Short mmCIF file of C-alpha atoms in Angstrom, two decimals:
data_model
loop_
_atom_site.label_atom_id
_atom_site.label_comp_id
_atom_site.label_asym_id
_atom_site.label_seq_id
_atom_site.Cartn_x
_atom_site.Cartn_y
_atom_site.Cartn_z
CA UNK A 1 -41.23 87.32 62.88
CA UNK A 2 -41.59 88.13 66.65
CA UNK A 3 -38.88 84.79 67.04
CA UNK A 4 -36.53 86.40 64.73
CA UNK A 5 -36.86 90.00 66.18
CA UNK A 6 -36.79 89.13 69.51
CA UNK A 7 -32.91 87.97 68.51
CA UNK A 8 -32.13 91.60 68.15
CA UNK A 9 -31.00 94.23 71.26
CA UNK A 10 -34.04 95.90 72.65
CA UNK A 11 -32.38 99.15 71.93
CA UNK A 12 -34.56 101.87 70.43
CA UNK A 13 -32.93 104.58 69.01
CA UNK A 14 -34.93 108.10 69.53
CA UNK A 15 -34.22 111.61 68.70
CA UNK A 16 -31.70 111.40 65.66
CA UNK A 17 -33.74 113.68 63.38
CA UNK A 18 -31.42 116.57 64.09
CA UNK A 19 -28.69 114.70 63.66
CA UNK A 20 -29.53 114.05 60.05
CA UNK A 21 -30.32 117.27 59.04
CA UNK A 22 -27.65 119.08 61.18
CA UNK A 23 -25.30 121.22 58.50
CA UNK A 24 -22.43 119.16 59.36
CA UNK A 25 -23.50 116.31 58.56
CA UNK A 26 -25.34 117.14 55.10
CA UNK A 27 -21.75 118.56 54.28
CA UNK A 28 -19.95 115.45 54.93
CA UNK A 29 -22.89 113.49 52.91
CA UNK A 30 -22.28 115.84 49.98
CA UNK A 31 -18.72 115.29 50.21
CA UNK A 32 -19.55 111.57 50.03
CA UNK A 33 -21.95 111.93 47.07
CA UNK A 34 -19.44 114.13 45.59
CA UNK A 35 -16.81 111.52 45.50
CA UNK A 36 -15.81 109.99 41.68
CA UNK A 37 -18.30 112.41 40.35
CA UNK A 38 -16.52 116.40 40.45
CA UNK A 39 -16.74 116.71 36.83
CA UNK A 40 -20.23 115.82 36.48
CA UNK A 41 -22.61 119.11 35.42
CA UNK A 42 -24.90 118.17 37.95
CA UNK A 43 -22.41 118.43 40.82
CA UNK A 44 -20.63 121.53 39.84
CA UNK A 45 -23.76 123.02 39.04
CA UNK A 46 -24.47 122.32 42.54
CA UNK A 47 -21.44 123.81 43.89
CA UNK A 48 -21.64 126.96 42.89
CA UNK A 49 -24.20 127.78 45.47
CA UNK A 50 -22.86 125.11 47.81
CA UNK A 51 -24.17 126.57 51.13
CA UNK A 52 -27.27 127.99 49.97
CA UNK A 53 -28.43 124.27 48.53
CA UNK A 54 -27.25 122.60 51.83
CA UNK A 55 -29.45 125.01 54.16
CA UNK A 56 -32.09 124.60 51.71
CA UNK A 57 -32.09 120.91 52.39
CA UNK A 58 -31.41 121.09 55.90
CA UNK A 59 -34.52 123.57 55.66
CA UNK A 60 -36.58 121.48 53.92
CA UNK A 61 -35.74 118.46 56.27
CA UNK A 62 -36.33 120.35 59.40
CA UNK A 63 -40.07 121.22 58.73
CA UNK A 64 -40.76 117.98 57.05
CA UNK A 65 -41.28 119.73 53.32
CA UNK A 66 -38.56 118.05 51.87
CA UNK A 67 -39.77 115.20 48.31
CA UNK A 68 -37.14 113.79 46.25
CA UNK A 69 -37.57 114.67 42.96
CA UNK A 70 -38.81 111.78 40.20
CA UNK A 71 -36.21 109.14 39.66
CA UNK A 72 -35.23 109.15 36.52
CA UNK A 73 -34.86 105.18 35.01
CA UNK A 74 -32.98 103.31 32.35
CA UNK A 75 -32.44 100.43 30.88
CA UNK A 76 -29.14 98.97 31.54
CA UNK A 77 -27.66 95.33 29.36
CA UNK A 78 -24.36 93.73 30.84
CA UNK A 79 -25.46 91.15 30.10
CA UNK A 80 -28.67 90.84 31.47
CA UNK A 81 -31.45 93.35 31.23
CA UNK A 82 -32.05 95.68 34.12
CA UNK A 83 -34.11 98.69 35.12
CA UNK A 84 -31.70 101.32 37.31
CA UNK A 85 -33.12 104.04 39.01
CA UNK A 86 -30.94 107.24 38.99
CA UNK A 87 -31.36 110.18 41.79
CA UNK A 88 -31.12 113.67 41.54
CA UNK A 89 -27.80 114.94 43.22
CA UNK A 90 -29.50 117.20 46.37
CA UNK A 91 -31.76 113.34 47.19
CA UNK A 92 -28.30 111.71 47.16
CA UNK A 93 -26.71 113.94 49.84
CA UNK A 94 -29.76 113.40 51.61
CA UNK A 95 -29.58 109.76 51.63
CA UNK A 96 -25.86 109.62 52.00
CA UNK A 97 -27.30 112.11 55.30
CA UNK A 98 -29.85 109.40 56.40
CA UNK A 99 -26.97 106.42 55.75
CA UNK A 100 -24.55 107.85 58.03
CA UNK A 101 -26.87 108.33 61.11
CA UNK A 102 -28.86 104.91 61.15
CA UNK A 103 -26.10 102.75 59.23
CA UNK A 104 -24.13 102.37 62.75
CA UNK A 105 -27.66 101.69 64.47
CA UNK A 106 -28.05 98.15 61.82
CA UNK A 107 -25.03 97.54 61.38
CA UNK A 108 -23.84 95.89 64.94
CA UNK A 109 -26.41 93.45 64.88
CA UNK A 110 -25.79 92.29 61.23
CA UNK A 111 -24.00 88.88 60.69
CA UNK A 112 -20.60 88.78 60.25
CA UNK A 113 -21.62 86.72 56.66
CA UNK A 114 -23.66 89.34 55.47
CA UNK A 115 -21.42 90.51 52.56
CA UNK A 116 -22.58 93.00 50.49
CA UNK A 117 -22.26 97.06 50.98
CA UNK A 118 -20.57 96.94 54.20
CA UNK A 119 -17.58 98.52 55.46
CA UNK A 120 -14.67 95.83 55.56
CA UNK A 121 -16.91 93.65 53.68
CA UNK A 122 -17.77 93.02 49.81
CA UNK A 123 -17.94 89.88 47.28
CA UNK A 124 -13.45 89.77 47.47
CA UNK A 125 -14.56 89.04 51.55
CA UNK A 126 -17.34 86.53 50.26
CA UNK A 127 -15.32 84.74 48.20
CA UNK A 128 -12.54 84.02 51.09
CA UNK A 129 -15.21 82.95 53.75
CA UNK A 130 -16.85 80.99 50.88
CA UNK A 131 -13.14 79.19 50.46
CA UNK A 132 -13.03 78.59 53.68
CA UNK A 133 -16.39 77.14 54.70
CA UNK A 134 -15.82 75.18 51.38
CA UNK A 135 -12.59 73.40 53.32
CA UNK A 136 -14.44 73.11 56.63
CA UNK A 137 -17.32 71.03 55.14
CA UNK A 138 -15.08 69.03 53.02
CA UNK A 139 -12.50 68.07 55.65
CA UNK A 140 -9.93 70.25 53.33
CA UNK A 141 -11.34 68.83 50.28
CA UNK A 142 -11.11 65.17 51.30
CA UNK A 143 -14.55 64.32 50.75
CA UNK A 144 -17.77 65.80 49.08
CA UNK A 145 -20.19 67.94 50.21
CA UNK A 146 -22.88 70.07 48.29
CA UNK A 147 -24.22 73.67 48.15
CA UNK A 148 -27.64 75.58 48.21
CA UNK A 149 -27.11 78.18 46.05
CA UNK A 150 -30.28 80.58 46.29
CA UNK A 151 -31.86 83.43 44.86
CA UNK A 152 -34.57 85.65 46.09
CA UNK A 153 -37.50 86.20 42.92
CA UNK A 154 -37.62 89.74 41.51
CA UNK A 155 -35.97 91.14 45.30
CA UNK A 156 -35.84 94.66 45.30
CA UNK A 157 -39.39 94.56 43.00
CA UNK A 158 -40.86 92.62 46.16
CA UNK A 159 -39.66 94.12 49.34
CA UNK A 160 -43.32 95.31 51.04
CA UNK A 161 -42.92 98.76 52.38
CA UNK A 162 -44.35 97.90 55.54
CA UNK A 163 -42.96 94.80 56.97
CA UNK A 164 -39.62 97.24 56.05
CA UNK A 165 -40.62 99.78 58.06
CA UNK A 166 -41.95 97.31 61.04
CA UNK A 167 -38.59 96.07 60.99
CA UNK A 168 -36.75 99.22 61.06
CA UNK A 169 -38.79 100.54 64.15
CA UNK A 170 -37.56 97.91 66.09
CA UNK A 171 -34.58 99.66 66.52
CA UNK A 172 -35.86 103.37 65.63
CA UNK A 173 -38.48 105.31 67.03
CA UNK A 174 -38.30 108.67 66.04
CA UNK A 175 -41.37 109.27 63.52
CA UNK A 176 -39.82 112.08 62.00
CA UNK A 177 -36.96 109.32 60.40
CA UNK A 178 -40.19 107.24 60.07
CA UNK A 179 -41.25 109.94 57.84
CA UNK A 180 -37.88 110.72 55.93
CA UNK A 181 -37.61 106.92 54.97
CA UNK A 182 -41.01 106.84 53.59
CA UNK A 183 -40.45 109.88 51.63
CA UNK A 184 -37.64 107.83 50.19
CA UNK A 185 -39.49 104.31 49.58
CA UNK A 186 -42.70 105.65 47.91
CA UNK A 187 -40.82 108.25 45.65
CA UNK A 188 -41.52 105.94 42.43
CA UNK A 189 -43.08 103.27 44.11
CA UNK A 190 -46.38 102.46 45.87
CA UNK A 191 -46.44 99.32 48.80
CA UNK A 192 -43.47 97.66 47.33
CA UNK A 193 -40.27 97.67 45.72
CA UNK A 194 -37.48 99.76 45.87
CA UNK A 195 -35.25 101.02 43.29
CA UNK A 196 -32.26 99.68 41.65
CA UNK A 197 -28.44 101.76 42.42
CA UNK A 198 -29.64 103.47 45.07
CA UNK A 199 -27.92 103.68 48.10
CA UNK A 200 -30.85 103.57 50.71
CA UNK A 201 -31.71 101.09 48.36
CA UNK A 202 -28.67 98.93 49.12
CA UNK A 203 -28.70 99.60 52.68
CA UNK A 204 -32.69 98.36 52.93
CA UNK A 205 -31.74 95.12 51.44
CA UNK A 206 -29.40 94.51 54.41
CA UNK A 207 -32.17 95.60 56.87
CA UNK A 208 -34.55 93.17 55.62
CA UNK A 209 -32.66 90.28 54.85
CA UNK A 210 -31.23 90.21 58.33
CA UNK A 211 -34.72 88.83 59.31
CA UNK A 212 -33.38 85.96 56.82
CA UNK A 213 -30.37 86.20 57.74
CA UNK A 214 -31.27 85.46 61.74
CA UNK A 215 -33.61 82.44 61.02
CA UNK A 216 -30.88 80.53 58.97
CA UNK A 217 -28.26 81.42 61.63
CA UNK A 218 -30.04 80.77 64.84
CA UNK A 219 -33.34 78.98 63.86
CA UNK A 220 -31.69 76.45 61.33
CA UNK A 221 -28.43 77.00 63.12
CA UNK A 222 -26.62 76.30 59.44
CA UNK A 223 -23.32 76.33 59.83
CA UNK A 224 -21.96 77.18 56.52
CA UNK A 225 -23.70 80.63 55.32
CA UNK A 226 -23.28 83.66 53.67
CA UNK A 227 -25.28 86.41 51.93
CA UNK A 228 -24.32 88.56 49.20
CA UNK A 229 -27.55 90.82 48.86
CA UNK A 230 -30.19 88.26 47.92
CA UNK A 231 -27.89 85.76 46.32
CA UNK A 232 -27.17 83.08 49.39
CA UNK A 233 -25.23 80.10 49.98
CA UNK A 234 -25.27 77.67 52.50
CA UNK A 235 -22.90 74.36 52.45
CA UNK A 236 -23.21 71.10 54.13
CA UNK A 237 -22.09 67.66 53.81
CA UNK A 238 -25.94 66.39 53.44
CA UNK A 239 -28.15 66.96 50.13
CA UNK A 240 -31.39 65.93 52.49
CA UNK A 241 -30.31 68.38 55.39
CA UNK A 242 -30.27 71.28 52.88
CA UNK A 243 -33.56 70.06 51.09
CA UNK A 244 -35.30 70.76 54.21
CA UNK A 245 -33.32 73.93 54.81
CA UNK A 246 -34.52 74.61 51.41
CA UNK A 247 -38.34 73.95 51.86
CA UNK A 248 -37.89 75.80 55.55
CA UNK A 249 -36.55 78.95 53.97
CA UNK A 250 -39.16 79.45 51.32
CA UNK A 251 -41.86 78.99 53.94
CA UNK A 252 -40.37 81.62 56.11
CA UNK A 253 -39.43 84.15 53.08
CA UNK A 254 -43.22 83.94 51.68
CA UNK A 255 -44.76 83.52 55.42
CA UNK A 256 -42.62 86.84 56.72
CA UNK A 257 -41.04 88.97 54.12
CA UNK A 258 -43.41 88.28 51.43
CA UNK A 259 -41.11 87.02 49.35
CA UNK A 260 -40.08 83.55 47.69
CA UNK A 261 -37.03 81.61 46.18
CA UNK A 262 -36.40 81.92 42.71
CA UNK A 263 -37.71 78.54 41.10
CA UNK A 264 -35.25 78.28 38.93
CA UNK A 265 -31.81 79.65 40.57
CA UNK A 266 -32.44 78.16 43.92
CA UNK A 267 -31.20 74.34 43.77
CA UNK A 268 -28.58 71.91 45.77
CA UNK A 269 -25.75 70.99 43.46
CA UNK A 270 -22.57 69.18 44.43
CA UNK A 271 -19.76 71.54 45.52
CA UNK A 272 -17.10 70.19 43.52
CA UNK A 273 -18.93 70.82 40.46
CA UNK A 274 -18.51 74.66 40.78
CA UNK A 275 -20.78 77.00 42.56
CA UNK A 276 -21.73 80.14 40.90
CA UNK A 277 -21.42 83.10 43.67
CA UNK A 278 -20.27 86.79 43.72
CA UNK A 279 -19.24 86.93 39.79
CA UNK A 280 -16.92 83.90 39.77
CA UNK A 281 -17.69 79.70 39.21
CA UNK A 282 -15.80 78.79 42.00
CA UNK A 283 -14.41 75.00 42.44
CA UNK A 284 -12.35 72.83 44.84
CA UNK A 285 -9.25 73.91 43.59
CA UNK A 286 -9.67 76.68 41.51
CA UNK A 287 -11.62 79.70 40.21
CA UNK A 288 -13.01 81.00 37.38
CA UNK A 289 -14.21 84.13 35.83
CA UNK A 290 -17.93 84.33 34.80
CA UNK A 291 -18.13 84.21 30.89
CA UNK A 292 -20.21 87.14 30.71
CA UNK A 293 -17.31 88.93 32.28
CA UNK A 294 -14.51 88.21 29.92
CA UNK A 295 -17.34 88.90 27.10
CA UNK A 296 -18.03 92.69 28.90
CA UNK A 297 -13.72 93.25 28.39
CA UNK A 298 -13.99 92.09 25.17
CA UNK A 299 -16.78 94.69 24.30
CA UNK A 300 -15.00 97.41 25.64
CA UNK A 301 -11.77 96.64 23.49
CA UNK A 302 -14.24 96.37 19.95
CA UNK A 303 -16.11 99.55 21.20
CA UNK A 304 -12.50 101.60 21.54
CA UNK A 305 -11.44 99.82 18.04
CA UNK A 306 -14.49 101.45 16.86
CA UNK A 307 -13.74 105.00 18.07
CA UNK A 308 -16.99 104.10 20.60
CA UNK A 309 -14.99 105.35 23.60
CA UNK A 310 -11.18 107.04 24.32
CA UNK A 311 -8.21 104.60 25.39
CA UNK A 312 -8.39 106.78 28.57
CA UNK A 313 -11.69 105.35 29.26
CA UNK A 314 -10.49 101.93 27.49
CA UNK A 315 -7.50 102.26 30.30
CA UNK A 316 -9.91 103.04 33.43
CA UNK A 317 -12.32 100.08 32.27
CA UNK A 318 -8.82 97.76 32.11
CA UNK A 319 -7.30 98.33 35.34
CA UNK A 320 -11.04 98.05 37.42
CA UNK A 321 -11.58 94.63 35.29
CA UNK A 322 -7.91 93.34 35.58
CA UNK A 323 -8.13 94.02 39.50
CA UNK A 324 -11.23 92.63 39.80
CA UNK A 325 -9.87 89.33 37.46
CA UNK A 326 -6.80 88.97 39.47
CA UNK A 327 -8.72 86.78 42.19
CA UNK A 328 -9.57 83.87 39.58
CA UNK A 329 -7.26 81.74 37.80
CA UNK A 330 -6.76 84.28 34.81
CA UNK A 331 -3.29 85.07 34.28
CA UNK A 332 -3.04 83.66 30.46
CA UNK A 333 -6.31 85.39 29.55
CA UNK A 334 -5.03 88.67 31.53
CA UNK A 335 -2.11 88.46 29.23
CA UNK A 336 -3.97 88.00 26.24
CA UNK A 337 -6.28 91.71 26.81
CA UNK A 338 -3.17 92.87 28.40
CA UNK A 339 -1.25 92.55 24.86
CA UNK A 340 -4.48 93.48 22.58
CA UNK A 341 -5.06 97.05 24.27
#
């Protein structure tokens, strides 16, 4: 790991503790944990003593007293099964307090291909860098080329709490953010894992699959690459160039992260045959949506035919699908939903 670190800028952040608990800036994290959520009970219920919860937290922060409360879980099917972790609202303004100090710290010595849950970024930015390292590889599509499409196994149930935190005091040594983070990791969890939809959560991954993100770049000096959490692709005009790339990054996932590619999702498949990546199949020519996602439209029209849900809600669920559609080859299918709700 000392290879990949030693990549980074030496610079150490100290001292930022205040800054996280300052009131300003828990105000402007509430605002942010606020946002799409003002009719929720448990954000007007914290309103209505607005100041007195912020000094409590900034309180609590400030002589180290401060525990998120239990997460409370759930099962969530669309389509496949996960378990998502849900925060109480007074640990989310704390988090989006923590986010806004150290995110700026990270996030200048991130790769420009690391996609997800970055400002200017997301999987609409993915998909145009994927379309154009697909023409660069190809020549403009004049001649084949192939794709290792990866997934990390059972990510955010892996991540080891302390090669996480050896990473992130690289760049930050004030113990009292050493502390905060901590509080964050182990609330549900005991070496490893962290939870799914939070936003610390989200921001982790990045932090730890930069080490990845580093040896591909500079140790395997690949080209063709781009991350989208831990789903990864990596193009090249050689299958045997990215079966040792392959073999290379499992050995340096299990060796320094203590993780390892999924068995199963991980494999080199010809690029013209469609490559699976940030929700659409995505071929020389043209894209497609995933079928799971024209069945999750589908089942939100039968569940508003059923009185399940409101057409206001029908409505919202439309217009975040159709803009989200827009960027495959959809417009007959568009039509058809368009006409049917």
């Amino acid at each position: 790991m000392a290879l990949v670190g030693a990549l980074y800028s030496t610079m150490s952040i100290n001292n930022i503790f205040e800054q996280i608990y300052s009131y300003e800036n828990l105000f402007l994290a509430y605002k942010k944990a606020r946002k799409h959520k003002t009719k929720k009970d448990y954000v007007i219920k914290f309103e209505r003593d607005l100041i007195k919860n912020l000094l409590q937290l900034q309180s609590e922060l400030k002589n180290q007293s401060y525990k998120p409360e239990p997460l409370k879980t759930f099962i969530l099917r669309d389509p496949k099964t996960r378990k998502i972790s849900k925060s109480a609202f007074p640990d989310r303004v704390v988090y989006h307090a923590l986010f806004k100090v150290i995110e700026q710290i990270f996030d200048k010595s991130f790769i420009y291909d690391s996609c997800a849950n970055r400002k200017g970024k997301g999987n609409l930015f993915a998909l145009k860098r994927f379309d154009l390292f697909k023409r660069g590889v190809t020549c403009n599509l004049r001649r084949e080329a192939f794709c290792f499409k990866a997934d990390i196994k059972h990510y955010f149930d892996e991540v080891e709490h302390k090669v996480l935190i050896r990473i992130i005091k690289r760049k930050i040594k004030d113990e009292k953010v050493i502390w905060l983070i901590n509080q964050i990791l182990v609330n549900g969890f005991t070496e490893k894992g962290m939870p799914l939809g939070n936003l610390t959560s989200q921001f982790f991954a990045n932090v730890y699959l930069n080490e990845l993100d580093y040896f591909v770049k500079h140790k395997l000096k690949a080209k063709y690459y781009i991350r989208y959490v831990d789903d990864f692709v990596i193009l090249h005009s050689s299958k045997e160039k990215l079966e040792k790339w392959k073999e290379e990054i499992n050995n340096f996932l299990k060796k320094e992260l203590k993780l390892e590619l999924h068995p199963e999702k991980s494999k080199i498949i010809f690029l013209s045959r469609g490559v699976d990546f940030v929700g659409f199949r995505n071929f020389y020519y043209y894209r497609l949506l995933r079928k799971r996602n024209i069945r999750k439209i589908f089942s939100i029209i039968e569940k508003f035919q059923l009185g399940c849900i409101s057409y206001e809600k029908l409505l919202e669920t439309f217009q975040g699908w159709n803009a989200y559609a827009k960027w495959a080859d959809s417009y007959k299918l568009r039509k058809i939903i368009f006409s049917r709700i």
